[in-house]
Coordinates of C-alpha atoms in Angstrom, one line a residue:
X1 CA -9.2 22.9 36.4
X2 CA -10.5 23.3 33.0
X3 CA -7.2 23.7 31.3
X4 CA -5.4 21.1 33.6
X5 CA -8.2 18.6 32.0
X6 CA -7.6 19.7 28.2
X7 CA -3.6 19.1 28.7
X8 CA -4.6 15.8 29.7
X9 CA -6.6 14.9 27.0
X10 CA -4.3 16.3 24.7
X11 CA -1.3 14.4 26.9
X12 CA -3.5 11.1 26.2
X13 CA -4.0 11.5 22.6
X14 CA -0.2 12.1 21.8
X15 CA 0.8 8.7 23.8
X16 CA -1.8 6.7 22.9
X17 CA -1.2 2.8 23.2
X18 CA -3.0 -0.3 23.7
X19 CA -0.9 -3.3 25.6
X20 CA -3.0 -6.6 25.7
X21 CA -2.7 -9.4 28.2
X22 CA 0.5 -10.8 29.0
X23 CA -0.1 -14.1 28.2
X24 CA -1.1 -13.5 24.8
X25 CA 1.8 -14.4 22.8
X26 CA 1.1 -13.6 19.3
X27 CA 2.9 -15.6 16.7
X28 CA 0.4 -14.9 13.5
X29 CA -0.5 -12.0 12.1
X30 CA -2.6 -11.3 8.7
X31 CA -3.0 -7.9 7.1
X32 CA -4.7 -6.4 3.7
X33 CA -6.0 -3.7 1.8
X34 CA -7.9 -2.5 -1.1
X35 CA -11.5 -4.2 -0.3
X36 CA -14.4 -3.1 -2.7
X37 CA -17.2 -3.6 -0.5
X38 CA -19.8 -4.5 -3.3
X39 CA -17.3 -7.1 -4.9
X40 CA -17.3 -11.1 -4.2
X41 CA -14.5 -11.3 -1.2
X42 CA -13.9 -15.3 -1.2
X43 CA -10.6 -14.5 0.2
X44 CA -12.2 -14.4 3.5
X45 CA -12.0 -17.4 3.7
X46 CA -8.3 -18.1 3.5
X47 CA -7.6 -15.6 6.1
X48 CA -10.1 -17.6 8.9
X49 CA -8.0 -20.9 8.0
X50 CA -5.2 -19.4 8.8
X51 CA -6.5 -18.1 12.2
X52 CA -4.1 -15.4 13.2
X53 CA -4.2 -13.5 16.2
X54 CA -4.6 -10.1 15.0
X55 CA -5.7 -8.6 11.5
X56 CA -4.4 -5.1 10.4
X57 CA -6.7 -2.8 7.5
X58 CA -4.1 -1.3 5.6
X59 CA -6.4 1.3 3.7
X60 CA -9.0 1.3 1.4
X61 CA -10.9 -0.5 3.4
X62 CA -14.2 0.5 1.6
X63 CA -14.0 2.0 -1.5
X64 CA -16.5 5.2 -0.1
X65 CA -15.8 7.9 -3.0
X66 CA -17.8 7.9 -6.4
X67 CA -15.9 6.8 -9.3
X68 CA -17.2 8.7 -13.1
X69 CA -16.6 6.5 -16.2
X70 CA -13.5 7.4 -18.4
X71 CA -15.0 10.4 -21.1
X72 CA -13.1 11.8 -23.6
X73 CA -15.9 14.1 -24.9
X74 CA -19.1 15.1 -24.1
X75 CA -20.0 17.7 -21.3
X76 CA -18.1 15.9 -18.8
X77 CA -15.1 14.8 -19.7
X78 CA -12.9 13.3 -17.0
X79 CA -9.6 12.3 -18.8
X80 CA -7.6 14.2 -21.6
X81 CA -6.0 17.9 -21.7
X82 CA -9.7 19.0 -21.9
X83 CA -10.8 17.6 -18.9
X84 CA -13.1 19.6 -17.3
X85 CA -14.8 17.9 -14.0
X86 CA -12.8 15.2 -11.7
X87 CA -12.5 11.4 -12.2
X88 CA -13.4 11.1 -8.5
X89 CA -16.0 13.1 -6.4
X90 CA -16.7 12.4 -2.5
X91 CA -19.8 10.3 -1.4
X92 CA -22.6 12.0 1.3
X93 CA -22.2 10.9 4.8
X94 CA -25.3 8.4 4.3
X95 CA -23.4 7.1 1.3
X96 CA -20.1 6.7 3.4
X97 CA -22.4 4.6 6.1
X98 CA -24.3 2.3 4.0
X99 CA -21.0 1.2 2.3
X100 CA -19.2 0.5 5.7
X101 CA -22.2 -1.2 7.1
X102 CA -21.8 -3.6 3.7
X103 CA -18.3 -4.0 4.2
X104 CA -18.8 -4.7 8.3
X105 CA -21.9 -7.2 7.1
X106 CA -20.0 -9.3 4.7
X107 CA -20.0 -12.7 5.7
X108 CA -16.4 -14.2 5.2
X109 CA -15.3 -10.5 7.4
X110 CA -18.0 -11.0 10.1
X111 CA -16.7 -14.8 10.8
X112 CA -12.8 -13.1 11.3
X113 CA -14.3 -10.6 13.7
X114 CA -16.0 -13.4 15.6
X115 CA -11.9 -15.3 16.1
X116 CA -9.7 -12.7 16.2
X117 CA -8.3 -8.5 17.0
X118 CA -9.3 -6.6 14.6
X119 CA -7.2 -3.2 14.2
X120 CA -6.0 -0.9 11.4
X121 CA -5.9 2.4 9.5
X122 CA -7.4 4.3 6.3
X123 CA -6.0 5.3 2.9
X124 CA -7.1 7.9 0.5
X125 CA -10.6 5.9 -1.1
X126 CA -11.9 5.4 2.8
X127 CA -10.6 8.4 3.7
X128 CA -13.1 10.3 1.0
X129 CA -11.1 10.6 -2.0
X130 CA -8.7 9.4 -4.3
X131 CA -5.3 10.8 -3.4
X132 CA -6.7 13.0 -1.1
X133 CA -4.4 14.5 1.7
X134 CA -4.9 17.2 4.1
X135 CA -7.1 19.7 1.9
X136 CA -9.9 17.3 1.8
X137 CA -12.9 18.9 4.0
X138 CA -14.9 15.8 4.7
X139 CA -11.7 14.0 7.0
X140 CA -13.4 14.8 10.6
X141 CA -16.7 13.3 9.8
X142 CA -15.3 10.2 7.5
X143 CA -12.5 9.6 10.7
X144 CA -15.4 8.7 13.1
X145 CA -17.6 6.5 10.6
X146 CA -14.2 4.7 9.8
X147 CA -13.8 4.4 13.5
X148 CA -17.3 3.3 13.9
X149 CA -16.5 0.5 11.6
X150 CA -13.4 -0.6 13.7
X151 CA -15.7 -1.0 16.8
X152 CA -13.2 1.9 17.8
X153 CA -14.6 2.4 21.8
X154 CA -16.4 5.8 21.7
X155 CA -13.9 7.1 24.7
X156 CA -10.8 6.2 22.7
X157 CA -8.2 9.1 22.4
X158 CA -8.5 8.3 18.5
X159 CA -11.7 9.6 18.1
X160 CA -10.1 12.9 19.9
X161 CA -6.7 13.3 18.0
X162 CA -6.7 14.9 14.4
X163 CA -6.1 11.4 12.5
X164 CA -6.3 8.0 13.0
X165 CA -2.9 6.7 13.7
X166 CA -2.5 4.7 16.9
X167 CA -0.3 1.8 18.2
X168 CA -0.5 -1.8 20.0
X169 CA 1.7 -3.5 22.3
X170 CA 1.0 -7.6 22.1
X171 CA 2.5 -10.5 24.1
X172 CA 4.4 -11.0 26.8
X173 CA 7.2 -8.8 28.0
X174 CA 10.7 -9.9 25.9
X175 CA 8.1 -11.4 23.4
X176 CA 6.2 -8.2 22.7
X177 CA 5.1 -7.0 19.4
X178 CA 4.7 -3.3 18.9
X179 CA 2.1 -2.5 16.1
X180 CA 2.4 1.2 14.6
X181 CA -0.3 2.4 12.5
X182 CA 0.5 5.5 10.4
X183 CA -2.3 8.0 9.1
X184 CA -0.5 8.7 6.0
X185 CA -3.9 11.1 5.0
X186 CA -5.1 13.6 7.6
X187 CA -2.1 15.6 7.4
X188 CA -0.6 14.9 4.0
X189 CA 1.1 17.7 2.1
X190 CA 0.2 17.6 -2.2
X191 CA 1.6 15.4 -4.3
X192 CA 5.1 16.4 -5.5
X193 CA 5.1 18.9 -2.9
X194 CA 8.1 17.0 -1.2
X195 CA 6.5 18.4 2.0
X196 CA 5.1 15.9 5.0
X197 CA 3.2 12.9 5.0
X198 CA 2.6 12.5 9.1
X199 CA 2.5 16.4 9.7
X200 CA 3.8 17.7 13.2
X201 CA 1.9 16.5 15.9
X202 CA 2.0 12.7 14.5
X203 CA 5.6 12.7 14.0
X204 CA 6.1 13.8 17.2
X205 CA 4.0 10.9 18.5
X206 CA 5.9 8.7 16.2
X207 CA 9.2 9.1 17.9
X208 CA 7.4 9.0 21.1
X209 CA 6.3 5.6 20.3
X210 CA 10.0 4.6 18.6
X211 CA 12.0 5.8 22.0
X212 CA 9.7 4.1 24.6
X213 CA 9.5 0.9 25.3
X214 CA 10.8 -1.5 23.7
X215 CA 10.0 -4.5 22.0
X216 CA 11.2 -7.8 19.8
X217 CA 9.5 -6.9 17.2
X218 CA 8.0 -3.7 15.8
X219 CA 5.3 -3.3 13.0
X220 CA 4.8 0.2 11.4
X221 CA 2.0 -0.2 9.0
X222 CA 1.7 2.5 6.3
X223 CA -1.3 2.6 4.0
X224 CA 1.1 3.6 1.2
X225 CA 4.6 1.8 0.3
X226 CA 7.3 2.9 2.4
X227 CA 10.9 1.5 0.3
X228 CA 9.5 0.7 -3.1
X229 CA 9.4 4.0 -5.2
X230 CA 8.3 2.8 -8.1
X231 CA 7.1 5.9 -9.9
X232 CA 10.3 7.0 -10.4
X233 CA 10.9 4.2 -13.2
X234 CA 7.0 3.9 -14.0
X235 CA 6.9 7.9 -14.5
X236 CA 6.1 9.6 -16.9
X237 CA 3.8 6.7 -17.9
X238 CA 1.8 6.6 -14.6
X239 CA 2.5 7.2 -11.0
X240 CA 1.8 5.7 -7.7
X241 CA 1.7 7.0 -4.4
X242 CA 4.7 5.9 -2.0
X243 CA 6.9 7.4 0.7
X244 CA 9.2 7.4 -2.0
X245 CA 7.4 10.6 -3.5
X246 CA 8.5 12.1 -0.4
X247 CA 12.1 11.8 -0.2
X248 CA 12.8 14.4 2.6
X249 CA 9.9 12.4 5.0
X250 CA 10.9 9.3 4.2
X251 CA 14.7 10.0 4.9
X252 CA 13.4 11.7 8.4
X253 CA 11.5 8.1 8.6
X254 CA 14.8 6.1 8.2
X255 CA 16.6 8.4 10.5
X256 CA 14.2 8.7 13.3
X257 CA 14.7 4.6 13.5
X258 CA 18.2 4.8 13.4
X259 CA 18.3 7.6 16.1
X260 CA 15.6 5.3 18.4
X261 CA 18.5 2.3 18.2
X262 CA 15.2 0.5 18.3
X263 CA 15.9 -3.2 16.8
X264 CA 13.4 -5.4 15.2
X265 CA 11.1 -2.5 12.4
X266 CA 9.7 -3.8 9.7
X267 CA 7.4 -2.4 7.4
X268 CA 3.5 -3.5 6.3
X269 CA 2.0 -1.3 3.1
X270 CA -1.1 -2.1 0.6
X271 CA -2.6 0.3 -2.1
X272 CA -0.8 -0.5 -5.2
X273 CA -2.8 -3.7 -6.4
X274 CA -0.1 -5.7 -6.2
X275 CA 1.8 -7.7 -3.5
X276 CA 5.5 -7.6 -3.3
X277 CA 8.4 -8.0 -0.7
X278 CA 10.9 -5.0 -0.7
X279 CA 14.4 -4.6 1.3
X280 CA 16.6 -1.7 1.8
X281 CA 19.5 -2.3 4.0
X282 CA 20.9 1.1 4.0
X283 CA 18.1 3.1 6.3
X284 CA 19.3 1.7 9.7
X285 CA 22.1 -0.4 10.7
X286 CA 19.8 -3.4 9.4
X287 CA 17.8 -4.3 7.0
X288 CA 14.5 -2.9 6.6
X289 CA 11.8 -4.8 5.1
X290 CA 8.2 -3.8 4.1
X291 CA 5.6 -6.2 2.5
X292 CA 2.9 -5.0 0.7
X293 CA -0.4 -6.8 0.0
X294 CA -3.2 -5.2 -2.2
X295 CA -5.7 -6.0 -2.3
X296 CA -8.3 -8.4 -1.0
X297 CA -10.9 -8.0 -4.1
X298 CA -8.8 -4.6 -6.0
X299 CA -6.0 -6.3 -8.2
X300 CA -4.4 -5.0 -11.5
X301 CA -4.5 -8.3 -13.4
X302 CA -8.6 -8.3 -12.5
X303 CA -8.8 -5.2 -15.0
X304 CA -7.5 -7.0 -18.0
X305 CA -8.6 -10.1 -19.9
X306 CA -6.5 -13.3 -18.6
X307 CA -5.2 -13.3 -22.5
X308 CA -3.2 -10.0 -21.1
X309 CA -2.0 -11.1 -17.5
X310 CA 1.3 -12.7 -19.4
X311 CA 2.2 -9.1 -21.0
X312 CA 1.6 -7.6 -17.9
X313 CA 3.8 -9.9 -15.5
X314 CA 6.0 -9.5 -18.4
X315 CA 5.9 -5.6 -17.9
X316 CA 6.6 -6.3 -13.7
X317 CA 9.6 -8.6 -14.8
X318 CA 11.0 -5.6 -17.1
X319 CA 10.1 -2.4 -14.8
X320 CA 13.7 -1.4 -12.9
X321 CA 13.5 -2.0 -8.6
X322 CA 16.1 -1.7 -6.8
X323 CA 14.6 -3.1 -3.5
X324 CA 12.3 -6.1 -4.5
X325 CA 13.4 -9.2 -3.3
X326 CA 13.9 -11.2 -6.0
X327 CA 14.0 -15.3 -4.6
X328 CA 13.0 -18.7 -5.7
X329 CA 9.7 -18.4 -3.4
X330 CA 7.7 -16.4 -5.7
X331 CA 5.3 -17.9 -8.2
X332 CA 6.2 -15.1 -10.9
X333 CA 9.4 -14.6 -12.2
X334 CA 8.9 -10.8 -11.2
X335 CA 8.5 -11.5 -7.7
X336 CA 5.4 -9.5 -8.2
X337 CA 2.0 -10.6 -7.5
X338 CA -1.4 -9.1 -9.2
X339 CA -4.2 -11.1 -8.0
X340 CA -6.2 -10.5 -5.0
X341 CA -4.0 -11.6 -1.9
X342 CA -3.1 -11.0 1.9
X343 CA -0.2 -10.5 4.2
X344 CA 1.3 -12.6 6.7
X345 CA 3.9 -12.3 9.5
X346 CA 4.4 -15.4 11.6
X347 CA 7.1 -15.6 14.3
X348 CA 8.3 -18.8 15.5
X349 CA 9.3 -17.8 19.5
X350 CA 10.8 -21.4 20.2
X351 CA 13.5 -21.4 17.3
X352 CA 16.9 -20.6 18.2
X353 CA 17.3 -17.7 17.3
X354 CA 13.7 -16.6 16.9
X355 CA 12.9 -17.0 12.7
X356 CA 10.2 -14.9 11.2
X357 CA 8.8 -15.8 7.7
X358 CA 6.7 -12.6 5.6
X359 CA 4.4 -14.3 2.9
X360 CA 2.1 -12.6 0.4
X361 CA -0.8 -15.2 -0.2
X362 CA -3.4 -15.8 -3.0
X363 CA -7.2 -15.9 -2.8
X364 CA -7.0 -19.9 -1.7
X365 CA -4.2 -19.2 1.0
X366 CA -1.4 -20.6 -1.0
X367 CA 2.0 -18.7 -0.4
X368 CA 2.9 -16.7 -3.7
X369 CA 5.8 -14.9 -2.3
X370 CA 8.0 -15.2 1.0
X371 CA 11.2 -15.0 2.4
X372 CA 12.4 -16.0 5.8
X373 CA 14.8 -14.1 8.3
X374 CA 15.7 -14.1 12.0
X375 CA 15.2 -11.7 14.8
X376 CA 19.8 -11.2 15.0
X377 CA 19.7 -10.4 11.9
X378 CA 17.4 -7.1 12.5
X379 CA 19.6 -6.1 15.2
X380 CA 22.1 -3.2 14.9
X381 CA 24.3 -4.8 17.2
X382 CA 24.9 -8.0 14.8
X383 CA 25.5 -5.6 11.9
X384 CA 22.2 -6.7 10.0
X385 CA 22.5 -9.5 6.9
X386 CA 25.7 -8.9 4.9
X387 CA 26.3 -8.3 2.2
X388 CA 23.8 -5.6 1.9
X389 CA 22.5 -5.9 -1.4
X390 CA 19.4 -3.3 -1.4
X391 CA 21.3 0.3 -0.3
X392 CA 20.2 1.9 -4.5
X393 CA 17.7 4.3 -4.6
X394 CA 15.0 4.0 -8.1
X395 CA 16.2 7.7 -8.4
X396 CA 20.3 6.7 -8.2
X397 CA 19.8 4.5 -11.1
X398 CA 21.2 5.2 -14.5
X399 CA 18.9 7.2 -16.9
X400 CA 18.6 4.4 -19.5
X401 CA 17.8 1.8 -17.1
X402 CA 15.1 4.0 -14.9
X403 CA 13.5 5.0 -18.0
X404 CA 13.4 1.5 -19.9
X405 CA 9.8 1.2 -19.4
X406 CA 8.8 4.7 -21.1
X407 CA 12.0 3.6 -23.5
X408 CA 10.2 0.3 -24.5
X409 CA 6.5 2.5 -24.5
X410 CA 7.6 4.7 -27.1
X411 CA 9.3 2.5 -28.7
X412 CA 6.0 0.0 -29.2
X413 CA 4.3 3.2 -29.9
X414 CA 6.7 4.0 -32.7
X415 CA 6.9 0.5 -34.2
X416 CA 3.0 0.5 -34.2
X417 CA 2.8 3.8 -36.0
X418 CA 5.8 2.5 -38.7
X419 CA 3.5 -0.3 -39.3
X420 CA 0.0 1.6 -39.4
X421 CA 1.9 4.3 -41.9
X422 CA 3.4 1.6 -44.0
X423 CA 0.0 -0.6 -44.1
X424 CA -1.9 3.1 -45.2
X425 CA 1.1 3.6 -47.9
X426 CA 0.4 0.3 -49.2
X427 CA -3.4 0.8 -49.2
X428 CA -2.9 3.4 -51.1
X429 CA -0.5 2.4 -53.7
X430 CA -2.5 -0.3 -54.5
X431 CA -5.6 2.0 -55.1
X432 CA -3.6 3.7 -57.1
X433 CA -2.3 0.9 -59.3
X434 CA -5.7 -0.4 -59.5
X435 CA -7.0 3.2 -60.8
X436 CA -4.2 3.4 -63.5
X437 CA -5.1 -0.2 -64.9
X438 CA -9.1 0.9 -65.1
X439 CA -7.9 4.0 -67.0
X440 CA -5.7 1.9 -69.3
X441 CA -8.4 -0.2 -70.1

């Protein structure tokens, strides 16, 4: 009887699903990422106006590991080839509370709680540590106070399962929206390891969830970027963590989709600081699309004086992608946005055919970024939008033209050393000159 009741649980906790009413028709969604607790979070605000019907944490929902200052030198030095103890070191299960219970208590978050369904997953800073994958030891104990902050029911499978990924089935049947939450950190191989991001047991959920019912519409929401791969034209300057870093994963990701003939996936990602609307068209026989919002207080251009945000957009505009959509709806010319900001999916059911519209919104709620599509034209069966447009990889493209940021580094680097040598020549012929005339007179 015993082991009949452990397959069950184990049964339960590799299908687990949530359906909600029928009647519930869900036509707006909002997502984000990247919230600081202890930072002013205005943006709040913008995200009650718009009243959607469900939110979805994308990661880094509190920022729960302990971040040392940049040192050089001293006795701790966390940058440099002599650095000697890490940048980031994991916070006491006390710590990891009191941060959650600041995040949960936040005024602008407690009103959305009160008016809507509140659902979502972890990355690596709520998860215990930057980067972190499967070799960090605090994951069982963090999983349950990040479930804890979710009002996750205390019989859920997810407090079972090793992980947090889970899905949600919204609306009526032909109306339904799946929502797929990926754990892209329980079971996570190293960086550059091109091993797995899901690990066994959730990919075998995954295309569980991808072959069963179907749906209009399906949301997998990954804590990390799932087209962009932006490291390979950023690297070696700096890095950021994508799918993209896993190429043999994410092609399994794109096949497993195309093998479910399931119509109607789209991406949702957050953790780069940055909001941005990718495309690929070549994964499925449609276009893929996957926004990305980060973050609601955690942006790049809030690290820099405003004096510095146009060389920076500048640097966006510059930096080769092969899968942002570049439109007249974005208020930068990059089609990149660095302020604080939030995701949106709204689906209008009575147009004919059914239109959605993604938008990446600012701190007030005003769209930034957007582009609009139909539900045919993420279908296999209508042959997607053509032309296809997005089918390059960042790793396909031409050496010169993946490397033109570290081209246009070194060469700033070089012009600025030019300069500092010929400024010191001068200096010092000058000296010089001036010497020779005191000795002559």
């Amino acid at each position: 009887m015993a082991m009949v009741l452990t397959w069950m649980v184990i049964a339960t906790v590799f299908s687990f699903s949530v359906a909600a009413p029928e009647e519930a028709l869900i036509s707006r969604i909002a997502f984000g990422s990247c919230a600081n607790q202890t930072s002013p979070q205005p943006i709040w605000d913008a995200i009650v106006d718009f009243k959607p019907q469900v939110f979805i944490w994308l990661g880094d929902n509190i920022y729960g590991d302990i971040r040392r200052p940049f040192k050089l030198f001293g006795n701790e030095r966390t940058i440099g080839p002599w650095k000697n103890v890490p940048r980031f070191v994991p916070s006491s299960v006390d710590e990891m509370q009191a941060k959650y219970k600041i995040a949960k208590n936040n005024h602008g978050y407690s009103r959305l709680r009160e008016i809507t369904k509140v659902i979502g997953t972890w990355d690596d800073h709520d998860y215990g540590l930057n980067d972190a994958g499967k070799e960090f030891k605090g994951k069982d104990t963090n999983q349950k106070l990040m479930l804890d902050f979710l009002d996750e029911p205390h019989d859920s499978p997810r407090r079972k399962q090793a992980g947090v990924y889970a899905s949600y089935t919204f609306g009526p049947e032909g109306r339904q929206i799946k929502v797929i939450l990926l754990d892209t950190r329980y079971h996570r191989d190293p960086l550059r390891s091109d091993g797995t991001i899901l690990g066994t047991a959730q990919w075998k959920w995954l295309e569980k969830e991808l072959t069963g019912q179907p749906s209009a519409i399906t949301i997998i929401g990954s804590s990390i970027q799932v087209l962009s791969n932006l490291s390979a034209c950023t690297g070696p300057l700096f890095y950021l963590e994508s799918w993209g870093r896993f190429p043999s994963d994410r092609k399994r990701l794109f096949n497993m989709i195309s093998n479910s003939k399931r119509d109607g996936v789209l991406f949702i990602s957050g953790d780069v600081h940055f909001g941005e609307i990718t495309r690929f068209d070549c994964g499925t026989g449609y276009p893929l699309y996957d926004i990305t919002s980060s973050g609601l207080t955690q942006a790049v251009e809030k690290v820099i004086p405003s004096f510095l945000h146009f060389g920076l957009r500048f640097l966006a505009w510059v930096t080769p992608t092969t899968m942002r959509v570049m439109n007249n709806n974005c208020k930068y010319k990059s089609c990149t946005y660095g302020q604080p900001n939030f995701g949106v999916i709204q689906v209008n059911w009575n147009a004919n055919p059914v239109s959605l519209r993604f938008e990446v919104r600012g701190v007030s709620g005003e769209v930034v970024n957007s582009v609009t599509t139909s539900l045919p034209e993420l279908q296999t069966k209508n042959g997607g939008l053509k032309p296809y447009k997005h089918c390059a990889l960042e790793v396909d493209l031409p050496w010169l033209t993946r490397h033109r940021l570290a081209i246009l580094f070194s060469f700033f680097v070089a012009v600025m050393i030019v300069v500092q040598v010929g400024a010191l020549y001068m200096v010092i012929s000058l000296m010089v000159k001036c010497l020779r005339k005191y000795k002559l007179d």
